C-alpha cells in the first residue's frame, strides 16, 4: 500500500514520517511554504530519538501524481474547516484502471472531532474514522515534532459509521510497526466522542494559555461537564475516563525535545501561526450544535467557540486573555441562559 497524507502538518507529517521510517511508501500533500520546504529539504521529524529526515514525494494536489494507484490509502489530516476543499479536490481524482478516489479508495480521517468523517461520507464510499491520540507540533515549514515515548501515539481505527474491515487491519499493522498502537474497533466513534470531550479545552488553552492553575482547571471541568450532559441527552456513547486511561497507561509520555518545545495543542498552534482559522466550530461548536438539537443549554462551549473564532479572525495572540476575565464572561454567559 502507498499512503497519501493529505495535510502533512503536525499530525499528518508525523504519521507520514513514522510510516516512511518503517519502510512504507508515503506521499505528502502540503501547500505554501511547508510544501516548498518539504520539496527542497525533505520532512524533518523531531522525535525522542533525534531529528530524522525523510526525502519523500511531495505534491500540492492530485494532478501532480497523475492517476492514483488502486492500492493507495488516503489519510485526511487537514483541520476540519479545510475538509470540504480537500475532499472535493481528491474525490474526483482518477484511479488507474477506471473509477475515482471517492468510488474506490479508502479514506482515513485522522482529525479531531467527528464532523470530518461525516463530510467525507457524502463523497467517499469507504470512510474510516481515526481517534487521534498524538501529541505533535508544527515547528516551522518542513519541520514537525512528536514528543511521545515509548509510543508516538495511539490511533484507534474503524469504519465510519461503524464496523471494521481488512483494510483497517492492514493499516493498523503498518502503524504498529511505526511507533504507534493502533487498535481496530467497531465503535471508533465512541473513542472519538471521548476525545472530543478532552478537546473542548483546546479553545480554553488557545485563549488563556496552559490549563494548569486552579481557576482554569475548574472552568475546563465545567466545560467538559456541559459537553458530557449534551452527549448523554443525545444518547451518544463515549469511552469513560477510566477506560481511556487503561488503554493509554504510560505508553505516550512526553519528553523534552531539543529545538521543538511543545507550547500547546492544535488550536493554540493555529493562533500562534496566525492561520486566520481555528477548529473550535467542530469541537465546542459540535457540543453547541447537539445542545440545540436536544434542548440542552451550552453557554460555556458557545462562549469558547465565539472567543476562539474571534481570536483567529482578528489574529490575536494565543493565551492573551487573563483567566479571571474569561471566568467573568463564563459566569455571565451561564446567568444569561437562565
C-alpha positions as a LaTeX table, in Angstrom:
\begin{tabular}{lrrr}
\hline
Residue & $x$ (\AA) & $y$ (\AA) & $z$ (\AA) \\
\hline
Unk1 & 0.00 & 0.00 & 0.00 \\
Unk2 & 1.02 & 3.59 & $-0.64$ \\
Unk3 & $-0.04$ & 6.22 & 1.87 \\
Unk4 & $-1.09$ & 9.63 & 0.57 \\
Unk5 & $-1.09$ & 12.05 & 3.50 \\
Unk6 & $-3.49$ & 14.88 & 2.67 \\
Unk7 & $-2.34$ & 17.61 & 5.03 \\
Unk8 & 1.22 & 16.82 & 6.12 \\
Unk9 & 1.22 & 19.19 & 9.10 \\
Unk10 & 1.65 & 18.24 & 12.75 \\
Unk11 & $-0.49$ & 15.10 & 12.76 \\
Unk12 & $-0.18$ & 14.14 & 9.09 \\
Unk13 & 3.53 & 14.84 & 8.95 \\
Unk14 & 4.24 & 12.71 & 12.00 \\
Unk15 & 2.12 & 9.81 & 10.74 \\
Unk16 & 3.72 & 10.03 & 7.30 \\
Unk17 & 7.23 & 10.31 & 8.68 \\
Unk18 & 6.80 & 7.39 & 11.03 \\
Unk19 & 5.33 & 5.21 & 8.26 \\
Unk20 & 8.21 & 6.16 & 5.96 \\
Unk21 & 10.70 & 5.39 & 8.69 \\
Unk22 & 9.45 & 1.82 & 8.88 \\
Unk23 & 9.80 & 1.33 & 5.14 \\
Unk24 & 6.33 & 2.17 & 3.84 \\
Unk25 & 5.73 & 4.17 & 0.69 \\
Unk26 & 4.44 & 7.65 & 1.51 \\
Unk27 & 3.42 & 10.74 & $-0.46$ \\
Unk28 & 2.99 & 14.03 & 1.38 \\
Unk29 & 0.45 & 16.66 & 0.37 \\
Unk30 & 1.09 & 20.23 & 1.51 \\
Unk31 & 0.89 & 23.82 & 0.33 \\
Unk32 & 2.69 & 27.14 & 0.59 \\
Unk33 & 5.96 & 27.44 & 2.47 \\
Unk34 & 5.53 & 24.00 & 4.01 \\
Unk35 & 5.25 & 22.41 & 0.56 \\
Unk36 & 8.37 & 24.23 & $-0.61$ \\
Unk37 & 10.40 & 23.19 & 2.44 \\
Unk38 & 9.29 & 19.55 & 2.15 \\
Unk39 & 10.13 & 19.54 & $-1.55$ \\
Unk40 & 13.53 & 21.20 & $-1.16$ \\
Unk41 & 14.79 & 19.78 & 2.12 \\
Unk42 & 12.63 & 16.78 & 2.99 \\
Unk43 & 10.48 & 16.18 & 6.04 \\
Unk44 & 12.39 & 16.83 & 9.26 \\
Unk45 & 10.77 & 14.85 & 12.06 \\
Unk46 & 11.91 & 15.62 & 15.61 \\
Unk47 & 11.23 & 12.73 & 17.97 \\
Unk48 & 12.80 & 11.43 & 21.20 \\
Unk49 & 15.49 & 9.51 & 19.28 \\
Unk50 & 16.60 & 12.65 & 17.45 \\
Unk51 & 15.84 & 14.52 & 14.24 \\
Unk52 & 15.03 & 12.26 & 11.30 \\
Unk53 & 14.96 & 13.50 & 7.71 \\
Unk54 & 12.77 & 11.74 & 5.16 \\
Unk55 & 13.07 & 12.61 & 1.48 \\
Unk56 & 9.58 & 11.83 & 0.27 \\
Unk57 & 7.49 & 12.73 & $-2.76$ \\
Unk58 & 5.51 & 15.88 & $-2.01$ \\
Unk59 & 2.66 & 17.31 & $-4.08$ \\
Unk60 & 0.16 & 20.14 & $-3.75$ \\
Unk61 & $-2.72$ & 18.20 & $-5.29$ \\
Unk62 & $-3.69$ & 15.00 & $-7.12$ \\
Unk63 & $-2.81$ & 16.30 & $-10.61$ \\
Unk64 & 0.89 & 16.11 & $-9.76$ \\
Unk65 & 0.56 & 12.35 & $-9.16$ \\
Unk66 & $-1.29$ & 11.54 & $-12.35$ \\
Unk67 & $-3.60$ & 8.58 & $-11.87$ \\
Unk68 & $-3.81$ & 7.29 & $-8.32$ \\
Unk69 & $-3.00$ & 3.66 & $-7.65$ \\
Unk70 & $-5.58$ & 1.04 & $-6.67$ \\
Unk71 & $-3.50$ & 0.27 & $-3.58$ \\
Unk72 & $-3.41$ & 3.89 & $-2.37$ \\
Unk73 & $-4.68$ & 4.70 & 1.11 \\
Unk74 & $-5.70$ & 8.32 & 1.59 \\
Unk75 & $-5.16$ & 9.84 & 5.04 \\
Unk76 & $-7.09$ & 13.08 & 5.56 \\
Unk77 & $-5.18$ & 15.08 & 8.18 \\
Unk78 & $-6.23$ & 18.65 & 7.44 \\
Unk79 & $-8.14$ & 20.64 & 10.05 \\
Unk80 & $-11.87$ & 20.02 & 9.83 \\
Unk81 & $-12.55$ & 23.52 & 8.49 \\
Unk82 & $-10.37$ & 22.63 & 5.47 \\
Unk83 & $-12.02$ & 19.25 & 4.86 \\
Unk84 & $-14.58$ & 20.17 & 2.21 \\
Unk85 & $-11.98$ & 21.74 & $-0.08$ \\
Unk86 & $-9.66$ & 18.75 & 0.31 \\
Unk87 & $-12.43$ & 16.21 & $-0.25$ \\
Unk88 & $-13.69$ & 18.00 & $-3.34$ \\
Unk89 & $-10.14$ & 18.10 & $-4.70$ \\
Unk90 & $-9.24$ & 14.46 & $-4.08$ \\
Unk91 & $-12.62$ & 12.75 & $-4.53$ \\
Unk92 & $-12.73$ & 13.07 & $-8.34$ \\
Unk93 & $-9.06$ & 12.08 & $-8.80$ \\
Unk94 & $-8.83$ & 9.23 & $-11.32$ \\
Unk95 & $-7.58$ & 5.80 & $-10.28$ \\
Unk96 & $-5.61$ & 3.62 & $-12.67$ \\
Unk97 & $-7.91$ & 1.05 & $-14.28$ \\
Unk98 & $-11.01$ & 3.24 & $-14.06$ \\
Unk99 & $-13.05$ & 4.95 & $-11.38$ \\
Unk100 & $-12.28$ & 7.73 & $-8.92$ \\
Unk101 & $-10.75$ & 8.01 & $-5.49$ \\
Unk102 & $-14.17$ & 8.66 & $-3.95$ \\
Unk103 & $-15.55$ & 5.49 & $-5.51$ \\
Unk104 & $-12.64$ & 3.12 & $-4.92$ \\
Unk105 & $-10.05$ & 4.20 & $-2.35$ \\
Unk106 & $-10.18$ & 4.02 & 1.44 \\
Unk107 & $-10.05$ & 7.35 & 3.25 \\
Unk108 & $-8.87$ & 7.54 & 6.87 \\
Unk109 & $-9.89$ & 10.75 & 8.69 \\
Unk110 & $-7.08$ & 11.49 & 11.17 \\
Unk111 & $-8.74$ & 14.57 & 12.65 \\
Unk112 & $-10.13$ & 15.96 & 15.86 \\
Unk113 & $-13.88$ & 15.92 & 16.36 \\
Unk114 & $-16.40$ & 13.86 & 14.40 \\
Unk115 & $-17.54$ & 16.09 & 11.56 \\
Unk116 & $-14.71$ & 15.38 & 9.10 \\
Unk117 & $-15.74$ & 11.79 & 8.52 \\
Unk118 & $-19.40$ & 12.78 & 8.14 \\
Unk119 & $-18.36$ & 15.28 & 5.46 \\
Unk120 & $-16.22$ & 12.60 & 3.83 \\
Unk121 & $-19.08$ & 10.10 & 3.67 \\
Unk122 & $-21.03$ & 12.48 & 1.43 \\
Unk123 & $-18.39$ & 11.90 & $-1.28$ \\
Unk124 & $-16.34$ & 8.81 & $-0.40$ \\
Unk125 & $-17.75$ & 5.29 & $-0.15$ \\
Unk126 & $-15.01$ & 3.83 & 2.06 \\
Unk127 & $-14.54$ & 6.12 & 5.06 \\
Unk128 & $-12.66$ & 5.21 & 8.22 \\
Unk129 & $-12.58$ & 7.16 & 11.46 \\
Unk130 & $-9.38$ & 7.62 & 13.45 \\
Unk131 & $-9.30$ & 8.63 & 17.10 \\
Unk132 & $-6.05$ & 10.60 & 17.25 \\
Unk133 & $-4.08$ & 10.50 & 20.49 \\
Unk134 & $-0.90$ & 12.01 & 19.06 \\
Unk135 & 0.82 & 14.97 & 20.78 \\
Unk136 & 2.54 & 16.68 & 17.86 \\
Unk137 & 3.66 & 20.14 & 16.80 \\
Unk138 & 4.17 & 22.00 & 13.55 \\
Unk139 & 7.51 & 23.62 & 14.38 \\
Unk140 & 8.23 & 25.52 & 11.16 \\
Unk141 & 7.90 & 24.86 & 7.42 \\
Unk142 & 9.25 & 21.37 & 6.76 \\
Unk143 & 9.65 & 20.51 & 10.44 \\
Unk144 & 7.22 & 18.66 & 12.72 \\
Unk145 & 7.75 & 17.05 & 16.09 \\
Unk146 & 6.23 & 14.39 & 18.32 \\
Unk147 & 7.47 & 14.05 & 21.89 \\
Unk148 & 5.67 & 10.83 & 22.87 \\
Unk149 & 7.65 & 7.89 & 24.24 \\
Unk150 & 7.84 & 4.90 & 24.10 \\
Unk151 & 5.00 & 5.22 & 21.58 \\
Unk152 & 4.49 & 8.23 & 19.34 \\
Unk153 & 0.72 & 7.93 & 19.66 \\
Unk154 & $-2.36$ & 5.72 & 19.85 \\
Unk155 & $-4.67$ & 5.68 & 16.84 \\
Unk156 & $-7.97$ & 3.80 & 17.16 \\
Unk157 & $-9.25$ & 2.81 & 13.71 \\
Unk158 & $-12.67$ & 1.72 & 12.46 \\
Unk159 & $-15.12$ & 2.08 & 9.61 \\
Unk160 & $-17.46$ & 5.04 & 9.68 \\
Unk161 & $-20.17$ & 4.95 & 10.87 \\
Unk162 & $-19.35$ & 1.58 & 12.46 \\
Unk163 & $-17.65$ & $-1.75$ & 11.87 \\
Unk164 & $-14.21$ & $-2.91$ & 10.83 \\
Unk165 & $-12.66$ & $-4.33$ & 7.68 \\
Unk166 & $-9.49$ & $-5.88$ & 6.32 \\
Unk167 & $-8.15$ & $-2.51$ & 5.17 \\
Unk168 & $-8.31$ & $-1.16$ & 8.71 \\
Unk169 & $-6.44$ & $-4.23$ & 9.96 \\
Unk170 & $-3.74$ & $-3.84$ & 7.30 \\
Unk171 & $-3.27$ & $-0.15$ & 8.06 \\
Unk172 & $-3.17$ & $-0.90$ & 11.79 \\
Unk173 & $-0.43$ & $-3.46$ & 11.22 \\
Unk174 & 1.64 & $-0.88$ & 9.34 \\
Unk175 & 1.10 & 1.72 & 12.06 \\
Unk176 & 2.08 & $-0.71$ & 14.79 \\
Unk177 & 5.42 & $-1.20$ & 13.01 \\
Unk178 & 5.83 & 2.58 & 13.03 \\
Unk179 & 5.84 & 3.59 & 16.73 \\
Unk180 & 2.04 & 3.60 & 17.14 \\
Unk181 & $-0.53$ & 1.46 & 18.85 \\
Unk182 & $-3.50$ & 1.09 & 16.51 \\
Unk183 & $-6.49$ & $-0.79$ & 17.94 \\
Unk184 & $-9.09$ & $-1.73$ & 15.34 \\
Unk185 & $-12.53$ & $-1.24$ & 16.88 \\
Unk186 & $-16.09$ & $-1.49$ & 15.60 \\
Unk187 & $-17.12$ & 1.53 & 17.67 \\
Unk188 & $-14.45$ & 4.09 & 16.78 \\
Unk189 & $-16.96$ & 6.93 & 17.25 \\
Unk190 & $-17.21$ & 6.05 & 20.96 \\
Unk191 & $-13.50$ & 6.81 & 21.29 \\
Unk192 & $-13.75$ & 9.93 & 19.16 \\
Unk193 & $-16.54$ & 11.39 & 21.28 \\
Unk194 & $-14.47$ & 10.74 & 24.40 \\
Unk195 & $-11.57$ & 12.57 & 22.76 \\
Unk196 & $-13.96$ & 15.37 & 21.79 \\
Unk197 & $-14.72$ & 15.96 & 25.47 \\
Unk198 & $-11.00$ & 16.42 & 26.12 \\
Unk199 & $-10.63$ & 18.65 & 23.08 \\
Unk200 & $-13.23$ & 21.06 & 24.49 \\
Unk201 & $-10.30$ & 22.52 & 26.43 \\
Unk202 & $-8.41$ & 23.37 & 23.23 \\
Unk203 & $-10.19$ & 26.71 & 22.85 \\
Unk204 & $-9.68$ & 27.47 & 26.53 \\
Unk205 & $-5.94$ & 26.84 & 26.17 \\
Unk206 & $-5.79$ & 28.86 & 22.96 \\
Unk207 & $-7.46$ & 31.88 & 24.54 \\
Unk208 & $-5.90$ & 31.90 & 28.03 \\
Unk209 & $-2.78$ & 29.73 & 27.82 \\
Unk210 & $-1.95$ & 26.44 & 29.59 \\
Unk211 & $-4.85$ & 24.93 & 31.51 \\
Unk212 & $-2.82$ & 24.29 & 34.65 \\
Unk213 & $-3.93$ & 26.52 & 37.54 \\
Unk214 & $-6.96$ & 26.09 & 39.76 \\
Unk215 & $-9.32$ & 28.53 & 38.03 \\
Unk216 & $-8.56$ & 27.29 & 34.51 \\
Unk217 & $-8.90$ & 23.66 & 35.52 \\
Unk218 & $-12.17$ & 24.37 & 37.31 \\
Unk219 & $-13.52$ & 26.10 & 34.21 \\
Unk220 & $-12.45$ & 23.21 & 31.98 \\
Unk221 & $-14.29$ & 20.77 & 34.26 \\
Unk222 & $-17.45$ & 22.87 & 33.83 \\
Unk223 & $-16.98$ & 22.99 & 30.05 \\
Unk224 & $-16.44$ & 19.23 & 29.87 \\
Unk225 & $-19.41$ & 18.51 & 32.14 \\
Unk226 & $-21.57$ & 20.60 & 29.82 \\
Unk227 & $-20.33$ & 18.51 & 26.90 \\
Unk228 & $-20.96$ & 15.23 & 28.70 \\
Unk229 & $-24.51$ & 16.33 & 29.57 \\
Unk230 & $-25.17$ & 17.03 & 25.88 \\
Unk231 & $-23.81$ & 13.65 & 24.74 \\
Unk232 & $-25.90$ & 11.91 & 27.38 \\
Unk233 & $-29.02$ & 13.77 & 26.27 \\
Unk234 & $-28.31$ & 12.83 & 22.66 \\
Unk235 & $-27.81$ & 9.18 & 23.58 \\
Unk236 & $-24.24$ & 9.22 & 22.24 \\
Unk237 & $-21.89$ & 6.69 & 23.84 \\
Unk238 & $-18.32$ & 7.62 & 24.73 \\
Unk239 & $-15.45$ & 5.81 & 26.40 \\
Unk240 & $-15.06$ & 6.59 & 30.08 \\
Unk241 & $-12.03$ & 8.35 & 31.52 \\
Unk242 & $-11.06$ & 5.11 & 33.26 \\
Unk243 & $-11.27$ & 3.14 & 30.02 \\
Unk244 & $-9.13$ & 5.69 & 28.23 \\
Unk245 & $-6.53$ & 5.66 & 30.98 \\
Unk246 & $-6.40$ & 1.86 & 30.90 \\
Unk247 & $-5.58$ & 2.00 & 27.19 \\
Unk248 & $-3.08$ & 4.83 & 27.41 \\
Unk249 & $-1.23$ & 3.96 & 30.60 \\
Unk250 & 2.31 & 5.31 & 30.28 \\
Unk251 & 2.59 & 4.47 & 26.59 \\
Unk252 & 2.72 & 8.07 & 25.32 \\
Unk253 & 4.75 & 10.05 & 27.83 \\
Unk254 & 6.02 & 13.44 & 26.69 \\
Unk255 & 9.76 & 14.01 & 26.85 \\
Unk256 & 11.66 & 17.27 & 26.17 \\
Unk257 & 12.84 & 17.69 & 22.57 \\
Unk258 & 15.75 & 19.94 & 21.59 \\
Unk259 & 14.59 & 22.73 & 19.33 \\
Unk260 & 10.94 & 21.70 & 19.45 \\
Unk261 & 9.21 & 22.99 & 22.58 \\
Unk262 & 5.54 & 21.99 & 22.78 \\
Unk263 & 3.71 & 25.20 & 23.56 \\
Unk264 & 0.18 & 23.91 & 23.27 \\
Unk265 & $-2.35$ & 21.85 & 21.36 \\
Unk266 & $-3.70$ & 22.21 & 17.84 \\
Unk267 & $-5.89$ & 25.28 & 18.47 \\
Unk268 & $-3.12$ & 27.09 & 20.33 \\
Unk269 & $-0.80$ & 26.32 & 17.42 \\
Unk270 & $-3.31$ & 27.73 & 14.92 \\
Unk271 & $-3.39$ & 31.04 & 16.79 \\
Unk272 & 0.38 & 31.10 & 17.21 \\
Unk273 & 0.88 & 30.57 & 13.48 \\
Unk274 & $-1.72$ & 33.23 & 12.65 \\
Unk275 & $-3.56$ & 31.00 & 10.19 \\
Unk276 & $-6.76$ & 33.01 & 10.50 \\
Unk277 & $-8.86$ & 29.91 & 11.19 \\
Unk278 & $-9.38$ & 27.55 & 14.11 \\
Unk279 & $-11.30$ & 24.30 & 14.57 \\
Unk280 & $-13.46$ & 25.41 & 17.51 \\
Unk281 & $-16.60$ & 25.27 & 15.34 \\
Unk282 & $-16.12$ & 21.49 & 15.16 \\
Unk283 & $-15.15$ & 20.95 & 18.82 \\
Unk284 & $-17.03$ & 23.31 & 21.14 \\
Unk285 & $-19.31$ & 24.01 & 18.18 \\
Unk286 & $-20.20$ & 20.31 & 17.94 \\
Unk287 & $-21.44$ & 20.46 & 21.53 \\
Unk288 & $-23.35$ & 23.68 & 20.81 \\
Unk289 & $-24.99$ & 22.03 & 17.79 \\
Unk290 & $-26.01$ & 18.93 & 19.73 \\
Unk291 & $-27.25$ & 21.09 & 22.58 \\
Unk292 & $-29.57$ & 22.97 & 20.24 \\
Unk293 & $-30.80$ & 19.74 & 18.70 \\
Unk294 & $-31.59$ & 18.17 & 22.07 \\
Unk295 & $-32.65$ & 21.17 & 24.14 \\
Unk296 & $-29.60$ & 21.36 & 26.41 \\
Unk297 & $-28.09$ & 24.81 & 27.13 \\
Unk298 & $-24.37$ & 25.05 & 26.28 \\
Unk299 & $-23.36$ & 28.60 & 27.28 \\
Unk300 & $-19.75$ & 27.77 & 28.14 \\
Unk301 & $-18.99$ & 25.93 & 24.92 \\
Unk302 & $-20.74$ & 28.63 & 22.88 \\
Unk303 & $-18.62$ & 31.26 & 24.62 \\
Unk304 & $-15.36$ & 29.41 & 23.95 \\
Unk305 & $-16.35$ & 28.81 & 20.33 \\
Unk306 & $-17.07$ & 32.52 & 19.86 \\
Unk307 & $-13.86$ & 33.65 & 21.58 \\
Unk308 & $-11.66$ & 31.19 & 19.68 \\
Unk309 & $-13.19$ & 32.23 & 16.36 \\
Unk310 & $-12.70$ & 35.90 & 17.24 \\
Unk311 & $-9.07$ & 35.37 & 18.25 \\
Unk312 & $-8.38$ & 33.53 & 15.00 \\
Unk313 & $-10.17$ & 36.03 & 12.77 \\
Unk314 & $-8.50$ & 39.04 & 14.42 \\
Unk315 & $-5.17$ & 37.18 & 14.72 \\
Unk316 & $-4.96$ & 37.91 & 18.43 \\
Unk317 & $-2.09$ & 36.38 & 20.37 \\
Unk318 & $-2.61$ & 32.90 & 21.80 \\
Unk319 & $-3.09$ & 32.90 & 25.56 \\
Unk320 & $-3.60$ & 36.67 & 25.80 \\
Unk321 & $-6.89$ & 36.70 & 27.74 \\
Unk322 & $-6.49$ & 36.53 & 31.54 \\
Unk323 & $-8.25$ & 33.57 & 33.09 \\
Unk324 & $-10.06$ & 35.87 & 35.52 \\
Unk325 & $-11.60$ & 37.79 & 32.59 \\
Unk326 & $-12.75$ & 34.58 & 30.96 \\
Unk327 & $-14.24$ & 33.40 & 34.26 \\
Unk328 & $-16.31$ & 36.59 & 34.46 \\
Unk329 & $-17.53$ & 36.11 & 30.89 \\
Unk330 & $-18.36$ & 32.48 & 31.61 \\
Unk331 & $-20.38$ & 33.29 & 34.72 \\
Unk332 & $-22.28$ & 35.96 & 32.80 \\
Unk333 & $-22.98$ & 33.56 & 29.93 \\
Unk334 & $-24.44$ & 30.99 & 32.35 \\
Unk335 & $-26.63$ & 33.60 & 34.05 \\
Unk336 & $-27.95$ & 34.79 & 30.68 \\
Unk337 & $-29.23$ & 31.28 & 29.83 \\
Unk338 & $-31.39$ & 31.01 & 32.94 \\
\hline
\end{tabular}
